[in-house]
Coordinates of N, CA and C in Angstrom, one line a residue:
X126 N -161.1 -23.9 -53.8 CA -161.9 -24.5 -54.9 C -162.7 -23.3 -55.5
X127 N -163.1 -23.3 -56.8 CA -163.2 -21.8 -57.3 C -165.2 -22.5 -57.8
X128 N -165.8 -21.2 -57.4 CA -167.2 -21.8 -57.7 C -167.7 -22.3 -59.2
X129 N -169.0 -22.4 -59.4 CA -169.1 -23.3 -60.6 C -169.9 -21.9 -61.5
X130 N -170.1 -21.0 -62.5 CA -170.9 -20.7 -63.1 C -172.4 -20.6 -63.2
X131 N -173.0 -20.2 -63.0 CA -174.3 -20.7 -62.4 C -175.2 -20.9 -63.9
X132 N -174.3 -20.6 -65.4 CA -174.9 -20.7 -66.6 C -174.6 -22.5 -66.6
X133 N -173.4 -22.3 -66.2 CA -172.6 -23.7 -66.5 C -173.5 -24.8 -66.0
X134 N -173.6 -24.8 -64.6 CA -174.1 -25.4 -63.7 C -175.7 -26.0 -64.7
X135 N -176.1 -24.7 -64.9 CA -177.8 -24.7 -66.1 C -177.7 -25.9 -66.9
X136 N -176.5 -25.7 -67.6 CA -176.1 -25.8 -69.0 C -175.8 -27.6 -68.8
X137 N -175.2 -27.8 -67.8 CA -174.8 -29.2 -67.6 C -175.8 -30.0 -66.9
X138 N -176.5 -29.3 -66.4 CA -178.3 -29.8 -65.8 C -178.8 -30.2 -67.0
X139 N -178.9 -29.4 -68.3 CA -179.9 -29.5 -69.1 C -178.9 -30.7 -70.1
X140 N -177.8 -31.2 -70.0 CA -177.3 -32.2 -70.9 C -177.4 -33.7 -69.8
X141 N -177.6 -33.3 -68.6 CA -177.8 -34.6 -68.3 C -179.4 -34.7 -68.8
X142 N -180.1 -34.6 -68.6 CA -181.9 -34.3 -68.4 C -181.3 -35.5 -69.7
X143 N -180.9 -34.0 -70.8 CA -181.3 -34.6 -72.5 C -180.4 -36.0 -72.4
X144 N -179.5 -36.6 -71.6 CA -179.1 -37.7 -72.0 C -180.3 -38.6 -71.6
X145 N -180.7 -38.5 -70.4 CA -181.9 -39.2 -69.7 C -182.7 -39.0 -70.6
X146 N -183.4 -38.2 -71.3 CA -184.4 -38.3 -72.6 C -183.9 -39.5 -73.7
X147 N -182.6 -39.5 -74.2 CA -182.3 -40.2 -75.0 C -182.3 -41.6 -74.9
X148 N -182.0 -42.0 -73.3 CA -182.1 -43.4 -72.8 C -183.9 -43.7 -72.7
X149 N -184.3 -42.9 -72.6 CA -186.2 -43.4 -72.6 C -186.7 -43.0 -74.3
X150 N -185.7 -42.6 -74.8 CA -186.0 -42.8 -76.2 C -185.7 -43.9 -76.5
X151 N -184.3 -44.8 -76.3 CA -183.9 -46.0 -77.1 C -184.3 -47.1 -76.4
X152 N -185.2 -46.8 -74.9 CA -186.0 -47.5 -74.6 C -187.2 -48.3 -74.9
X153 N -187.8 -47.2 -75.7 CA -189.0 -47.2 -76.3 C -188.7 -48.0 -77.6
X154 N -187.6 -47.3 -78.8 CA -187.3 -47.8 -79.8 C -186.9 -49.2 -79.8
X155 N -186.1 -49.8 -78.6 CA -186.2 -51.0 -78.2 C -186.9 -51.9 -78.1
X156 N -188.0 -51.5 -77.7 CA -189.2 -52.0 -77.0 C -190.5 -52.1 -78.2
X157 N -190.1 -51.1 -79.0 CA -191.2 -51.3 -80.3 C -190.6 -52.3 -81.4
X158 N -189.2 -52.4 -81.4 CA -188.4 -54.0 -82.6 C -188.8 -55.0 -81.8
X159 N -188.9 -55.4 -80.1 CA -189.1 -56.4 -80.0 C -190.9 -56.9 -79.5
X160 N -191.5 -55.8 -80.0 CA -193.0 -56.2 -79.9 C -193.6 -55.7 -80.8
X161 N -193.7 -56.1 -82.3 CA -193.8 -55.6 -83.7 C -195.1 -55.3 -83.4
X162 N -196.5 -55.9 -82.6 CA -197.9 -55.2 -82.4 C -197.6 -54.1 -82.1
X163 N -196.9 -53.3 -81.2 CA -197.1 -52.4 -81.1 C -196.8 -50.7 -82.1
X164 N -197.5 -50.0 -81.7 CA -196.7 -49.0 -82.2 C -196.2 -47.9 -81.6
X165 N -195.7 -47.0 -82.1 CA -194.7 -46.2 -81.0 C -196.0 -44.8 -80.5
X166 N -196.6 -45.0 -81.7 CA -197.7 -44.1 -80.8 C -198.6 -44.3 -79.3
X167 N -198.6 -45.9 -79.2 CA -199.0 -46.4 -78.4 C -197.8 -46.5 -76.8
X168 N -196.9 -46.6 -77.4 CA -195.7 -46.6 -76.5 C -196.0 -45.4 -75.8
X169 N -195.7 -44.5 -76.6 CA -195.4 -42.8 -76.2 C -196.8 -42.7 -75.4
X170 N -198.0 -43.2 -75.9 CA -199.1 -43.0 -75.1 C -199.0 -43.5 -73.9
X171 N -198.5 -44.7 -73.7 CA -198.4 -45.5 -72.4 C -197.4 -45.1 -71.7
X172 N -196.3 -44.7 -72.0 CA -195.2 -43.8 -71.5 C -196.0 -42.7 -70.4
X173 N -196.1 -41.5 -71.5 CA -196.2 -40.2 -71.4 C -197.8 -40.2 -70.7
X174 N -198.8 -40.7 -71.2 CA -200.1 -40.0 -70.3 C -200.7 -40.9 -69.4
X175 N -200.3 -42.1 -69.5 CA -200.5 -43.3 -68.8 C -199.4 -43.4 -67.3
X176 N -198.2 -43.2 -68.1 CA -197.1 -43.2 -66.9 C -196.8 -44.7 -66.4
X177 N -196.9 -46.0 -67.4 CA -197.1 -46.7 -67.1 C -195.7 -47.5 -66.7
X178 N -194.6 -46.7 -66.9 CA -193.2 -47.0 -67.2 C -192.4 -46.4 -66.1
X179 N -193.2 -45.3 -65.2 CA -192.6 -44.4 -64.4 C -193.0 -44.7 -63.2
X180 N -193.0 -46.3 -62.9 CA -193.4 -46.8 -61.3 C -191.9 -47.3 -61.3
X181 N -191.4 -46.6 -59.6 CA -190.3 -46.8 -59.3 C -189.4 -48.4 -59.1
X182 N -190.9 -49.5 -58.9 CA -190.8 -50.3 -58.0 C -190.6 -51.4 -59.5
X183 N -191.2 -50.9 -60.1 CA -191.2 -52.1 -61.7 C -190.1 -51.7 -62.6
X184 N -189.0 -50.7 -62.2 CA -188.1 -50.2 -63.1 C -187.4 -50.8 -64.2
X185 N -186.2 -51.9 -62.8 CA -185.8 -52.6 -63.6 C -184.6 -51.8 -64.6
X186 N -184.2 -50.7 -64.2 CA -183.0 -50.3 -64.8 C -183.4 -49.4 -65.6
X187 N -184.6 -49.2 -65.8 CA -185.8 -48.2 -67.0 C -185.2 -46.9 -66.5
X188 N -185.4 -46.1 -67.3 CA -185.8 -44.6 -66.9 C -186.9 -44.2 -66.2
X189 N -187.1 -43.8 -65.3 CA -187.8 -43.2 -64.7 C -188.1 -41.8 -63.9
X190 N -189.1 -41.3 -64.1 CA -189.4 -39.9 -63.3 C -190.2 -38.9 -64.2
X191 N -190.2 -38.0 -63.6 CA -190.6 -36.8 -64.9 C -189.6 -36.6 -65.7
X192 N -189.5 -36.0 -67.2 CA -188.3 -35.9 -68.1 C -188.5 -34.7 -67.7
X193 N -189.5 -33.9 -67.7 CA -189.9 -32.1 -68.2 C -190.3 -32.2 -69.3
X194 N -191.2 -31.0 -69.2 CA -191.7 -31.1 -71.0 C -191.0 -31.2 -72.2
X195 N -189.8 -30.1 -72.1 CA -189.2 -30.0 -73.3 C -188.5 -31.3 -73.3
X196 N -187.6 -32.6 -72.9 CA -187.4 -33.6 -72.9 C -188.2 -34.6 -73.6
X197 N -189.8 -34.5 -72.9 CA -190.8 -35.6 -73.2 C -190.8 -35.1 -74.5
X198 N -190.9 -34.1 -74.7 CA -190.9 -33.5 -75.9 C -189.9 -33.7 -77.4
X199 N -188.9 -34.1 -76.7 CA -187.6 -34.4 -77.4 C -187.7 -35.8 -77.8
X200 N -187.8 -36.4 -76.5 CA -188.1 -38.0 -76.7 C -189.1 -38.7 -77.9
X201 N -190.2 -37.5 -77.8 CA -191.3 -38.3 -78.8 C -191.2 -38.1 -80.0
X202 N -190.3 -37.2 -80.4 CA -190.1 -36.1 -81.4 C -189.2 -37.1 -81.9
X203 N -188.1 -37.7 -81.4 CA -186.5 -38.8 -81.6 C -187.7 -40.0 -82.5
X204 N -188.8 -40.7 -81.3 CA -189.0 -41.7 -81.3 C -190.3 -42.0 -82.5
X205 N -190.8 -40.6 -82.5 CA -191.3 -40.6 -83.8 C -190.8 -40.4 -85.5
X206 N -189.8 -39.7 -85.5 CA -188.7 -39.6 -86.3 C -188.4 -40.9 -86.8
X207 N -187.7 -41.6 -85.9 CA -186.9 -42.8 -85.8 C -187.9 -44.1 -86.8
X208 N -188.9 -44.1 -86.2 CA -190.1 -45.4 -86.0 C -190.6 -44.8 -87.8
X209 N -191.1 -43.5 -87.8 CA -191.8 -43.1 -89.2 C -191.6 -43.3 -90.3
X210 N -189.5 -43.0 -90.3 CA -188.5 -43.2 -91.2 C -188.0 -44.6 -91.2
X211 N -188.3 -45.8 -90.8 CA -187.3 -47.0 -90.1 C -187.2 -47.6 -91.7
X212 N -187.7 -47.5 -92.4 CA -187.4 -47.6 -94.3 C -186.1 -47.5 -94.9
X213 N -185.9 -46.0 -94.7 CA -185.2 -45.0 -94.7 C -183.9 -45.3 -94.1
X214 N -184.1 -45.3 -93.0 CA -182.7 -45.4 -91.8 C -182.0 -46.7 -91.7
X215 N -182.5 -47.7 -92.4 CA -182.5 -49.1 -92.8 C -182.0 -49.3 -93.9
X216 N -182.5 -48.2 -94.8 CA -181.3 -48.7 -96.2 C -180.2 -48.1 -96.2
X217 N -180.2 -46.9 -94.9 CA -178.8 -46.2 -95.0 C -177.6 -46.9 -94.7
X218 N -178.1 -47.6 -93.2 CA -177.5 -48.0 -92.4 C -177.2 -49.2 -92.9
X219 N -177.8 -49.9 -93.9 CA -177.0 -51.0 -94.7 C -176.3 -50.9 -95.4
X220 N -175.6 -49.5 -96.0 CA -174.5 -49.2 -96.3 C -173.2 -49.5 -96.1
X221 N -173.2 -49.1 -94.5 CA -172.2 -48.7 -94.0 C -171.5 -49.8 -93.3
X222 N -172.1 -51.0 -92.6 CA -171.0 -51.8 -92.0 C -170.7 -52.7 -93.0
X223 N -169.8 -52.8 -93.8 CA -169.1 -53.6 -95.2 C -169.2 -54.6 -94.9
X224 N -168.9 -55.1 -93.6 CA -168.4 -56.9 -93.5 C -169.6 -57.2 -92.8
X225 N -170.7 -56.6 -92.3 CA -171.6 -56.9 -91.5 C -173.1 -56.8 -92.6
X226 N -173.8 -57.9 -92.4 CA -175.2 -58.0 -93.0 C -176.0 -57.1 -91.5
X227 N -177.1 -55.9 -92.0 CA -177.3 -55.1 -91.0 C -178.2 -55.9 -90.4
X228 N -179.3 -57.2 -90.4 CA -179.6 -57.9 -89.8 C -178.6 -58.6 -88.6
X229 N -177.7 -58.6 -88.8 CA -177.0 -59.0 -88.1 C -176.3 -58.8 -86.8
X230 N -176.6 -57.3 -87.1 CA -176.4 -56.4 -86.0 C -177.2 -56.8 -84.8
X231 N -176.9 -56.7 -83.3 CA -177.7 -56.9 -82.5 C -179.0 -56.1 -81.7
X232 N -179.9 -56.9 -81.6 CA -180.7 -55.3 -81.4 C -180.8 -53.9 -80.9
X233 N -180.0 -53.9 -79.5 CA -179.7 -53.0 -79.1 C -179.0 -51.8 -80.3
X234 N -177.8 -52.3 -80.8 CA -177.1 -51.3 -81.8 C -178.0 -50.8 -82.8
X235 N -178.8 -51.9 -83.0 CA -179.4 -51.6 -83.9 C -180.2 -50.0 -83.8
X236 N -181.1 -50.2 -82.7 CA -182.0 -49.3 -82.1 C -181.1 -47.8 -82.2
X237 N -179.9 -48.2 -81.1 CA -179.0 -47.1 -81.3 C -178.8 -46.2 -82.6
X238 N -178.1 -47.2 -83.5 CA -177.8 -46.7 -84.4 C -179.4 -45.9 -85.6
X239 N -180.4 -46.6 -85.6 CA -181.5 -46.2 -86.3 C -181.4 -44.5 -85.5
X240 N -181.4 -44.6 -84.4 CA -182.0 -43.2 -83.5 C -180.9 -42.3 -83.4
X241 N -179.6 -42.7 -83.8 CA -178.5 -41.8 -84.0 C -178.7 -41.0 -85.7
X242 N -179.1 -42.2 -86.4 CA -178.9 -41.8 -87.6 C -180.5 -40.7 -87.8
X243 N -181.3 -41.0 -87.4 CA -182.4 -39.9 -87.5 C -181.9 -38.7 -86.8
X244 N -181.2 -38.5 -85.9 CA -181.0 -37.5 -84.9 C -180.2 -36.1 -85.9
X245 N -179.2 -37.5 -86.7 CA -178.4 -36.6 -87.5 C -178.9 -35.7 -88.9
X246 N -180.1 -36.8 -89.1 CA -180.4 -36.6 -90.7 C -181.7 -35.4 -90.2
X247 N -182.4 -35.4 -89.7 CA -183.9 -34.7 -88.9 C -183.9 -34.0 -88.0
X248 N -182.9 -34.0 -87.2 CA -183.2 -32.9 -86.3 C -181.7 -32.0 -85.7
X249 N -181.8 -31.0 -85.3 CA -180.4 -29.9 -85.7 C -179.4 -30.6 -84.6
X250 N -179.3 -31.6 -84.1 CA -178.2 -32.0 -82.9 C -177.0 -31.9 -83.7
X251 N -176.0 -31.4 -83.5 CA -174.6 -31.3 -83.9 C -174.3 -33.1 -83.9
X252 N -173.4 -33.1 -84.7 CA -173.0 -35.0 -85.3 C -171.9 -35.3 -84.3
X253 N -171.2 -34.0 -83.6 CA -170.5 -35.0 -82.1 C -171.4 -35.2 -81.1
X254 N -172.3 -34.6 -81.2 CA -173.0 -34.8 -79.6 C -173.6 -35.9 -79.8
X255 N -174.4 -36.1 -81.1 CA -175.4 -37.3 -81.8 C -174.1 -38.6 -81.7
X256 N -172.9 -38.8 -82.0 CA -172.6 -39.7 -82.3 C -171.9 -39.8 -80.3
X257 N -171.3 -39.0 -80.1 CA -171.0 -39.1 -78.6 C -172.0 -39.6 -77.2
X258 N -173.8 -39.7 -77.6 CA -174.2 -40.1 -77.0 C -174.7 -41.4 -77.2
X259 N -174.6 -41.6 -78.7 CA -174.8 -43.2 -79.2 C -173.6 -43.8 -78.3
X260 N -172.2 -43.5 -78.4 CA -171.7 -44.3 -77.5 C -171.4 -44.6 -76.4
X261 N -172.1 -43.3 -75.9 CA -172.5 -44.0 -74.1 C -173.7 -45.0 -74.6
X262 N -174.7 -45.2 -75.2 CA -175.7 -45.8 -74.9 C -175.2 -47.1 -75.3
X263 N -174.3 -47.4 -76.2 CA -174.1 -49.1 -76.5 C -173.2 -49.1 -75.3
X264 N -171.9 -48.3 -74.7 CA -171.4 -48.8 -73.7 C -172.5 -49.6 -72.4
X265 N -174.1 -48.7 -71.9 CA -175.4 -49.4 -71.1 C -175.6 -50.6 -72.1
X266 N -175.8 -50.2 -73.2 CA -176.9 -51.4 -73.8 C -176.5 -52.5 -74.8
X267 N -175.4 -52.7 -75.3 CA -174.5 -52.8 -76.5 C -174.0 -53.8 -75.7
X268 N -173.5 -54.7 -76.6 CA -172.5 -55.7 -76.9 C -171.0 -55.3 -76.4
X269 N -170.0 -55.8 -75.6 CA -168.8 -55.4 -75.8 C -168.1 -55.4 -76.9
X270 N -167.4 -53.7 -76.6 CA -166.9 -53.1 -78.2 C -167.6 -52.9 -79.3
X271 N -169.0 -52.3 -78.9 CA -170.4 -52.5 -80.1 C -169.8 -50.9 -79.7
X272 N -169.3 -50.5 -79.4 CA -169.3 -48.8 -79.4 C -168.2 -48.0 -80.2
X273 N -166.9 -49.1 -80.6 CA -166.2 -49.3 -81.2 C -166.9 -49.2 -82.8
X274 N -167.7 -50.5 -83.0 CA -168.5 -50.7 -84.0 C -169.8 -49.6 -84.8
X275 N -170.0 -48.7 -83.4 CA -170.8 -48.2 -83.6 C -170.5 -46.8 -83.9
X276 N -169.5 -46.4 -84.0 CA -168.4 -45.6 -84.0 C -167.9 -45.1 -85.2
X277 N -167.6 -46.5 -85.8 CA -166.8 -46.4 -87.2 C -168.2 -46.2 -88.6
X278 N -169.2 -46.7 -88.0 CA -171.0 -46.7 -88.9 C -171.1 -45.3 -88.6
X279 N -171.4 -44.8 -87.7 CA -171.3 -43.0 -87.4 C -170.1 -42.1 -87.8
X280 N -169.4 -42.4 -87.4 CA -168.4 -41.5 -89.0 C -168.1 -41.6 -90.3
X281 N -168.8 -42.9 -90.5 CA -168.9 -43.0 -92.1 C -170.3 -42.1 -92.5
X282 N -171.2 -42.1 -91.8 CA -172.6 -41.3 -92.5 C -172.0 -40.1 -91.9
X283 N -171.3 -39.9 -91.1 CA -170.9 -38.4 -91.0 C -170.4 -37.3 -91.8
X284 N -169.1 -38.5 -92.4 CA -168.4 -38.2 -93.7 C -169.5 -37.6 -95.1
X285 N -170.6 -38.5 -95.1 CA -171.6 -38.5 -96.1 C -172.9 -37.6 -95.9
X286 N -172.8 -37.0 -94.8 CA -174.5 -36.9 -93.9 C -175.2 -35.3 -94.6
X287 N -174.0 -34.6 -95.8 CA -174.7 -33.6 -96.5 C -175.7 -34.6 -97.8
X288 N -174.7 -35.2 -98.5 CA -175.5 -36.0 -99.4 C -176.4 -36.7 -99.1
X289 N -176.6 -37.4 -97.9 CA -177.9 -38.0 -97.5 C -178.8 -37.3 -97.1
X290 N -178.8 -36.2 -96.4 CA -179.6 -35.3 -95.7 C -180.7 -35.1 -97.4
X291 N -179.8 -34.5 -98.2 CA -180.3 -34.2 -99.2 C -181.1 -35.1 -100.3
X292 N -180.9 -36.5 -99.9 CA -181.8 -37.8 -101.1 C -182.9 -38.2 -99.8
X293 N -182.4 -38.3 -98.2 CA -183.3 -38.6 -97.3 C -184.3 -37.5 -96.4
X294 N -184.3 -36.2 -97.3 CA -185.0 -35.1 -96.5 C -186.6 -35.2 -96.7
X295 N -186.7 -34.7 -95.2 CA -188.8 -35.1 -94.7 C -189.2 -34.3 -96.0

């Protein structure tokens, strides 16, 4: 058996971390559609300095642990993005499923899709990695075959995502 790289080894440390950021990102995003009082600043505060989400025993399937800074950092950066623009990411994303009213959508996808589509439009993630981690997350969080669904909504704004970038830029 031939050893592993020890960049590689780095390099694949640092894409699990960031997938585990992304799951405590669409945790939060989750968690702020279904409790409209809140806001995500408050989230991220009760998250991040409170720690109130990082008891092992209350999990419940949650993410948990330290992310590391640059992660927490990523997370708040997704979830503020996501939450600031939800206007925005809302009229895009009612574009794109033709046969579907985007209310309609279930919340999970929903979340997903809002926080894929900021990822793409706001911040430099390449549009396979952005749409390849949206569908691990509906495979955890999604509806069966919502990844399918969520799939064909992410290569349509992909197809489009120079023109939008350019009518939806901060």
């Amino acid at each position: 058996m031939r050893a592993l790289n020890p960049d590689m080894v780095e390099r694949r440390k640092s894409q699990l971390s960031r997938r585990k950021a992304r799951r405590k990102a669409f945790e939060l995003l989750f968690e702020l559609e279904q409790h409209t009082i809140l806001t995500i600043e408050e989230l991220l505060r009760r998250t991040f300095e409170e720690n109130i989400f990082n008891d092992e025993d209350e999990a419940e399937g949650m993410v948990v642990g330290d992310l590391g800074a640059a992660n927490q950092e990523f997370v708040m950066q997704l979830c503020r993005l996501t939450a600031g623009n939800l206007k925005a990411l809302d009229e895009i994303l009612q574009r794109y499923p033709l046969e579907w009213k985007f209310e309609r959508i279930g919340a999970p996808e929903r979340a997903i899709l809002r926080m894929s589509l900021a990822e793409l439009l706001y911040m430099d993630t390449p549009y396979k990695i952005a749409i390849n981690e949206a569908l691990d997350l509906a495979k955890l969080y999604g509806e069966k075959d919502s990844n399918r669904f969520i799939n064909g909504i992410l290569g349509g704004i992909v197809r489009d995502l120079d023109t939008l970038k350019g009518q939806y830029a901060l």
